[in-house]
Amino acid sequence: MKKLDDKVVLITGASKGIGFGCALSVLRHGGKVAALALDMDQAHSEYEKAGYSFGKDVLPITCDVRDAKALEAAFAQALGHFGKLDGLINNAGWHPPAMTIEETSLEDFESLLKLNLTSTFLCCKLAIPHLKKNGGAIVIMSSEVALIGQGSAPAYVASKAGQLGLTRALALDLAHLKVRVNAVCPAGVMTPLMNEWAATQYDPAAVLKAVDAWHPMGRMATIDEMGEVCSFLLSSEASFMTGQVICPDGGASLGYADKYPHK
């Protein structure tokens, strides 16, 4: 028996990055995946390289999570294909280029909230009627900056902090239904989005090296490592965990590492 045998998990932002890592982890542990993204066609070859084909175990659904009707249709398609839903990973989101509050328009702020926070709310709302049938689990992919802040990213930090509040509120409301809700707050993860963000900085290569150095373990996380954390939270191994914020951050939140050699 694998820990996610026969479990059906819907994952947003599943075409690349952390969402792709989560999908591969769920599949490795015996689960089935409804994979949502703006363009799932582009991900087909990556799933095949990993040994999984679209069809029986992976249902690709092209969907803009900012569109409520499209999300409702995506959930209906997933349920029609698999017949049930056991887990949800809210992963879709975006980190905009570095911008201060003066440089961030109201439209920019509201648009990012819609993508990072409102879509998380709606996915949870759509999933809960099905998760409560057999006791399911929700994982919300937030960020360590929701806990410690980040310069020149007020909209992003606000959206990610909002996800943590939602996690705790839902955990309280759903505990009696045996539905667990937890959040994951990574620090640096090597993803296409990380490279996009670095490209907005003064020296992308130097910035990526600096991000590696923020972590006492000397590197960023991989998407596979994030996927394994999420699979754990979805599984019965985490059966007494709800409302928790898990920080797989390589020690980044502990403080400055001592980089000087000791005598």
Short mmCIF file of C-alpha atoms in Angstrom, two decimals:
data_model
loop_
_atom_site.label_atom_id
_atom_site.label_comp_id
_atom_site.label_asym_id
_atom_site.label_seq_id
_atom_site.Cartn_x
_atom_site.Cartn_y
_atom_site.Cartn_z
CA MET A 1 0.00 0.00 0.00
CA LYS A 2 1.19 3.48 -0.89
CA LYS A 3 0.11 6.35 1.33
CA LEU A 4 -2.09 8.01 -1.30
CA ASP A 5 -3.43 4.86 -2.98
CA ASP A 6 -6.79 5.55 -4.66
CA LYS A 7 -6.79 9.19 -3.51
CA VAL A 8 -7.92 11.84 -5.98
CA VAL A 9 -6.21 15.20 -5.59
CA LEU A 10 -6.97 18.40 -7.48
CA ILE A 11 -3.91 20.64 -7.89
CA THR A 12 -3.92 24.17 -9.26
CA GLY A 13 -0.91 25.55 -11.09
CA ALA A 14 0.13 22.00 -11.93
CA SER A 15 1.90 22.57 -15.27
CA LYS A 16 5.28 23.56 -13.81
CA GLY A 17 7.17 24.51 -10.69
CA ILE A 18 5.89 23.51 -7.26
CA GLY A 19 2.52 22.40 -8.62
CA PHE A 20 4.21 20.01 -11.03
CA GLY A 21 6.37 18.69 -8.19
CA CYS A 22 3.25 18.14 -6.09
CA ALA A 23 1.54 16.28 -8.92
CA LEU A 24 4.50 13.95 -9.42
CA SER A 25 4.69 13.24 -5.69
CA VAL A 26 0.98 12.42 -5.45
CA LEU A 27 1.31 10.09 -8.44
CA ARG A 28 4.40 8.38 -6.99
CA HIS A 29 2.44 7.70 -3.80
CA GLY A 30 -0.40 6.01 -5.68
CA GLY A 31 -2.81 8.91 -6.12
CA LYS A 32 -4.62 10.34 -9.11
CA VAL A 33 -4.40 13.99 -10.12
CA ALA A 34 -6.73 16.53 -11.65
CA ALA A 35 -4.08 18.97 -12.90
CA LEU A 36 -5.23 22.54 -13.47
CA ALA A 37 -3.22 25.28 -15.16
CA LEU A 38 -3.57 28.07 -17.70
CA ASP A 39 -2.05 25.83 -20.37
CA MET A 40 -1.82 22.15 -19.52
CA ASP A 41 -0.96 21.22 -23.11
CA GLN A 42 2.55 22.60 -22.62
CA ALA A 43 3.04 20.25 -19.66
CA HIS A 44 2.23 17.05 -21.53
CA SER A 45 5.81 16.24 -22.48
CA GLU A 46 7.07 16.94 -18.93
CA TYR A 47 4.57 14.49 -17.44
CA GLU A 48 5.52 11.90 -20.05
CA LYS A 49 9.22 12.34 -19.27
CA ALA A 50 8.36 11.60 -15.65
CA GLY A 51 6.56 8.42 -16.69
CA TYR A 52 2.94 9.59 -16.50
CA SER A 53 0.54 10.05 -19.42
CA PHE A 54 -2.56 12.16 -19.52
CA GLY A 55 -5.68 10.03 -19.25
CA LYS A 56 -6.32 7.47 -16.54
CA ASP A 57 -4.26 8.85 -13.64
CA VAL A 58 -3.72 12.46 -14.74
CA LEU A 59 -6.63 14.57 -15.95
CA PRO A 60 -5.31 17.80 -17.51
CA ILE A 61 -7.69 20.75 -17.25
CA THR A 62 -6.87 24.10 -18.79
CA CYS A 63 -8.34 26.67 -16.43
CA ASP A 64 -7.79 30.27 -15.33
CA VAL A 65 -8.33 30.15 -11.55
CA ARG A 66 -9.31 33.83 -11.58
CA ASP A 67 -12.46 32.86 -13.52
CA ALA A 68 -15.11 31.56 -11.12
CA LYS A 69 -17.19 29.85 -13.79
CA ALA A 70 -14.12 28.18 -15.26
CA LEU A 71 -13.17 26.88 -11.81
CA GLU A 72 -16.65 25.50 -11.25
CA ALA A 73 -16.48 23.74 -14.62
CA ALA A 74 -13.02 22.35 -13.80
CA PHE A 75 -14.24 20.84 -10.53
CA ALA A 76 -17.24 19.35 -12.33
CA GLN A 77 -14.93 17.84 -14.97
CA ALA A 78 -12.63 16.35 -12.33
CA LEU A 79 -15.53 14.84 -10.40
CA GLY A 80 -17.09 13.52 -13.58
CA HIS A 81 -13.83 11.80 -14.53
CA PHE A 82 -12.75 10.40 -11.15
CA GLY A 83 -16.08 10.23 -9.30
CA LYS A 84 -14.73 11.72 -6.07
CA LEU A 85 -12.28 14.17 -4.52
CA ASP A 86 -10.01 13.40 -1.55
CA GLY A 87 -7.56 16.27 -1.54
CA LEU A 88 -6.88 19.77 -2.78
CA ILE A 89 -3.56 21.59 -3.22
CA ASN A 90 -4.04 25.32 -3.77
CA ASN A 91 -0.82 26.18 -5.55
CA ALA A 92 -1.65 28.57 -8.39
CA GLY A 93 -0.15 31.99 -7.88
CA TRP A 94 2.37 34.54 -9.03
CA HIS A 95 5.12 36.72 -7.60
CA PRO A 96 5.20 40.04 -9.47
CA PRO A 97 8.37 42.00 -10.19
CA ALA A 98 9.82 43.93 -7.30
CA MET A 99 7.59 46.98 -6.68
CA THR A 100 7.13 49.28 -3.73
CA ILE A 101 3.66 50.33 -2.65
CA GLU A 102 4.12 53.60 -4.55
CA GLU A 103 4.79 51.62 -7.70
CA THR A 104 1.86 49.22 -7.16
CA SER A 105 -1.45 50.37 -8.58
CA LEU A 106 -4.77 49.48 -6.97
CA GLU A 107 -5.55 47.42 -10.06
CA ASP A 108 -2.27 45.50 -9.66
CA PHE A 109 -3.02 44.84 -6.00
CA GLU A 110 -6.58 43.65 -6.58
CA SER A 111 -5.53 41.49 -9.53
CA LEU A 112 -2.88 39.71 -7.47
CA LEU A 113 -5.29 39.15 -4.59
CA LYS A 114 -7.73 37.58 -7.05
CA LEU A 115 -5.09 35.18 -8.32
CA ASN A 116 -3.30 34.30 -5.08
CA LEU A 117 -6.03 34.57 -2.45
CA THR A 118 -9.53 34.69 -3.95
CA SER A 119 -8.87 31.62 -6.10
CA THR A 120 -7.71 29.76 -2.97
CA PHE A 121 -10.95 30.71 -1.21
CA LEU A 122 -13.09 29.57 -4.13
CA CYS A 123 -11.22 26.28 -4.65
CA CYS A 124 -11.73 25.45 -0.98
CA LYS A 125 -15.41 26.39 -1.20
CA LEU A 126 -15.91 24.13 -4.22
CA ALA A 127 -13.92 21.23 -2.74
CA ILE A 128 -15.37 21.07 0.77
CA PRO A 129 -18.76 19.50 -0.10
CA HIS A 130 -16.84 16.57 -1.59
CA LEU A 131 -13.97 16.35 0.89
CA LYS A 132 -16.31 16.07 3.87
CA LYS A 133 -17.90 12.90 2.49
CA ASN A 134 -14.94 10.77 3.53
CA GLY A 135 -12.70 13.14 5.45
CA GLY A 136 -10.27 14.81 3.07
CA ALA A 137 -7.46 17.33 3.29
CA ILE A 138 -6.56 20.75 1.91
CA VAL A 139 -3.05 22.11 1.48
CA ILE A 140 -2.57 25.81 0.83
CA MET A 141 0.75 26.82 -0.71
CA SER A 142 1.66 30.11 0.92
CA SER A 143 5.16 31.51 1.41
CA GLU A 144 7.60 32.19 4.20
CA VAL A 145 7.32 35.89 3.39
CA ALA A 146 3.78 35.69 4.81
CA LEU A 147 5.48 35.23 8.19
CA ILE A 148 8.59 37.41 7.92
CA GLY A 149 7.84 39.94 5.18
CA GLN A 150 9.68 40.86 1.99
CA GLY A 151 10.86 44.17 0.64
CA SER A 152 9.29 45.62 -2.50
CA ALA A 153 6.49 43.03 -2.46
CA PRO A 154 3.55 44.47 -0.48
CA ALA A 155 0.84 42.94 -2.67
CA TYR A 156 2.44 39.50 -2.73
CA VAL A 157 3.10 39.43 1.02
CA ALA A 158 -0.46 40.55 1.76
CA SER A 159 -1.92 37.87 -0.51
CA LYS A 160 0.18 35.13 1.07
CA ALA A 161 -0.55 36.27 4.63
CA GLY A 162 -4.24 36.17 3.78
CA GLN A 163 -3.86 32.51 2.83
CA LEU A 164 -2.59 31.74 6.35
CA GLY A 165 -5.60 33.39 7.93
CA LEU A 166 -7.87 31.38 5.65
CA THR A 167 -6.02 28.17 6.58
CA ARG A 168 -6.61 28.67 10.29
CA ALA A 169 -10.23 29.76 9.90
CA LEU A 170 -11.11 26.76 7.73
CA ALA A 171 -9.24 24.36 10.00
CA LEU A 172 -11.49 25.43 12.88
CA ASP A 173 -14.68 25.29 10.83
CA LEU A 174 -13.98 21.91 9.23
CA ALA A 175 -12.37 19.90 12.03
CA HIS A 176 -15.68 18.39 13.12
CA LEU A 177 -16.17 17.20 9.53
CA LYS A 178 -12.80 15.42 9.61
CA VAL A 179 -11.45 17.73 6.91
CA ARG A 180 -7.93 18.95 7.66
CA VAL A 181 -6.47 22.22 6.36
CA ASN A 182 -2.76 23.08 6.52
CA ALA A 183 -0.45 25.58 4.86
CA VAL A 184 3.06 25.22 3.48
CA CYS A 185 5.42 28.22 3.61
CA PRO A 186 8.54 27.55 1.55
CA ALA A 187 11.46 29.92 1.42
CA GLY A 188 13.39 29.77 -1.86
CA VAL A 189 12.40 27.05 -4.32
CA MET A 190 14.12 26.66 -7.68
CA THR A 191 11.24 27.07 -10.12
CA PRO A 192 10.51 28.91 -13.38
CA LEU A 193 8.81 31.57 -11.25
CA MET A 194 11.99 32.04 -9.20
CA ASN A 195 13.94 32.58 -12.41
CA GLU A 196 11.32 35.06 -13.66
CA TRP A 197 11.58 37.02 -10.40
CA ALA A 198 15.40 36.98 -10.49
CA ALA A 199 15.29 38.36 -14.04
CA THR A 200 13.71 41.55 -12.66
CA GLN A 201 16.71 42.15 -10.38
CA TYR A 202 19.97 43.99 -11.08
CA ASP A 203 22.02 40.78 -11.64
CA PRO A 204 19.89 37.60 -11.97
CA ALA A 205 22.77 35.15 -11.50
CA ALA A 206 24.07 36.97 -8.44
CA VAL A 207 20.59 37.22 -7.00
CA LEU A 208 20.02 33.47 -7.34
CA LYS A 209 23.33 32.81 -5.57
CA ALA A 210 22.24 35.21 -2.84
CA VAL A 211 18.93 33.37 -2.44
CA ASP A 212 20.85 30.10 -2.08
CA ALA A 213 22.96 31.73 0.62
CA TRP A 214 19.88 32.85 2.60
CA HIS A 215 19.39 29.20 3.52
CA PRO A 216 21.72 27.74 6.17
CA MET A 217 21.61 24.53 4.14
CA GLY A 218 23.24 26.46 1.30
CA ARG A 219 20.66 26.01 -1.42
CA MET A 220 17.06 26.46 -2.43
CA ALA A 221 14.54 23.64 -2.19
CA THR A 222 13.54 21.49 -5.14
CA ILE A 223 10.00 21.08 -6.40
CA ASP A 224 10.18 17.40 -5.45
CA GLU A 225 10.89 18.31 -1.83
CA MET A 226 7.84 20.59 -1.74
CA GLY A 227 5.74 17.87 -3.32
CA GLU A 228 6.74 15.38 -0.63
CA VAL A 229 5.70 17.81 2.12
CA CYS A 230 2.29 18.22 0.50
CA SER A 231 1.80 14.47 0.01
CA PHE A 232 2.57 13.96 3.69
CA LEU A 233 -0.04 16.55 4.69
CA LEU A 234 -2.64 14.91 2.44
CA SER A 235 -1.97 11.44 3.83
CA SER A 236 -3.06 9.65 6.98
CA GLU A 237 0.46 10.19 8.31
CA ALA A 238 -0.69 13.74 9.12
CA SER A 239 -4.08 12.66 10.46
CA PHE A 240 -3.83 14.78 13.64
CA MET A 241 -2.49 17.90 11.96
CA THR A 242 -4.78 20.79 11.05
CA GLY A 243 -4.43 24.55 11.04
CA GLN A 244 -0.65 24.24 10.93
CA VAL A 245 1.89 26.29 8.99
CA ILE A 246 4.76 24.09 7.83
CA CYS A 247 8.01 25.83 6.82
CA PRO A 248 10.26 23.59 4.72
CA ASP A 249 12.82 26.38 4.41
CA GLY A 250 16.28 24.91 4.84
CA GLY A 251 16.59 26.86 8.07
CA ALA A 252 16.07 30.26 6.41
CA SER A 253 13.77 31.52 9.17
CA LEU A 254 16.26 30.76 11.95
CA GLY A 255 18.42 33.83 11.43
CA TYR A 256 21.75 34.65 9.88
CA ALA A 257 24.06 31.70 9.44
CA ASP A 258 27.61 31.94 10.75
CA LYS A 259 29.63 31.92 7.54
CA TYR A 260 33.01 32.41 9.19
CA PRO A 261 35.30 29.43 9.81
CA HIS A 262 35.93 28.55 13.42
CA LYS A 263 39.47 28.14 14.72
#
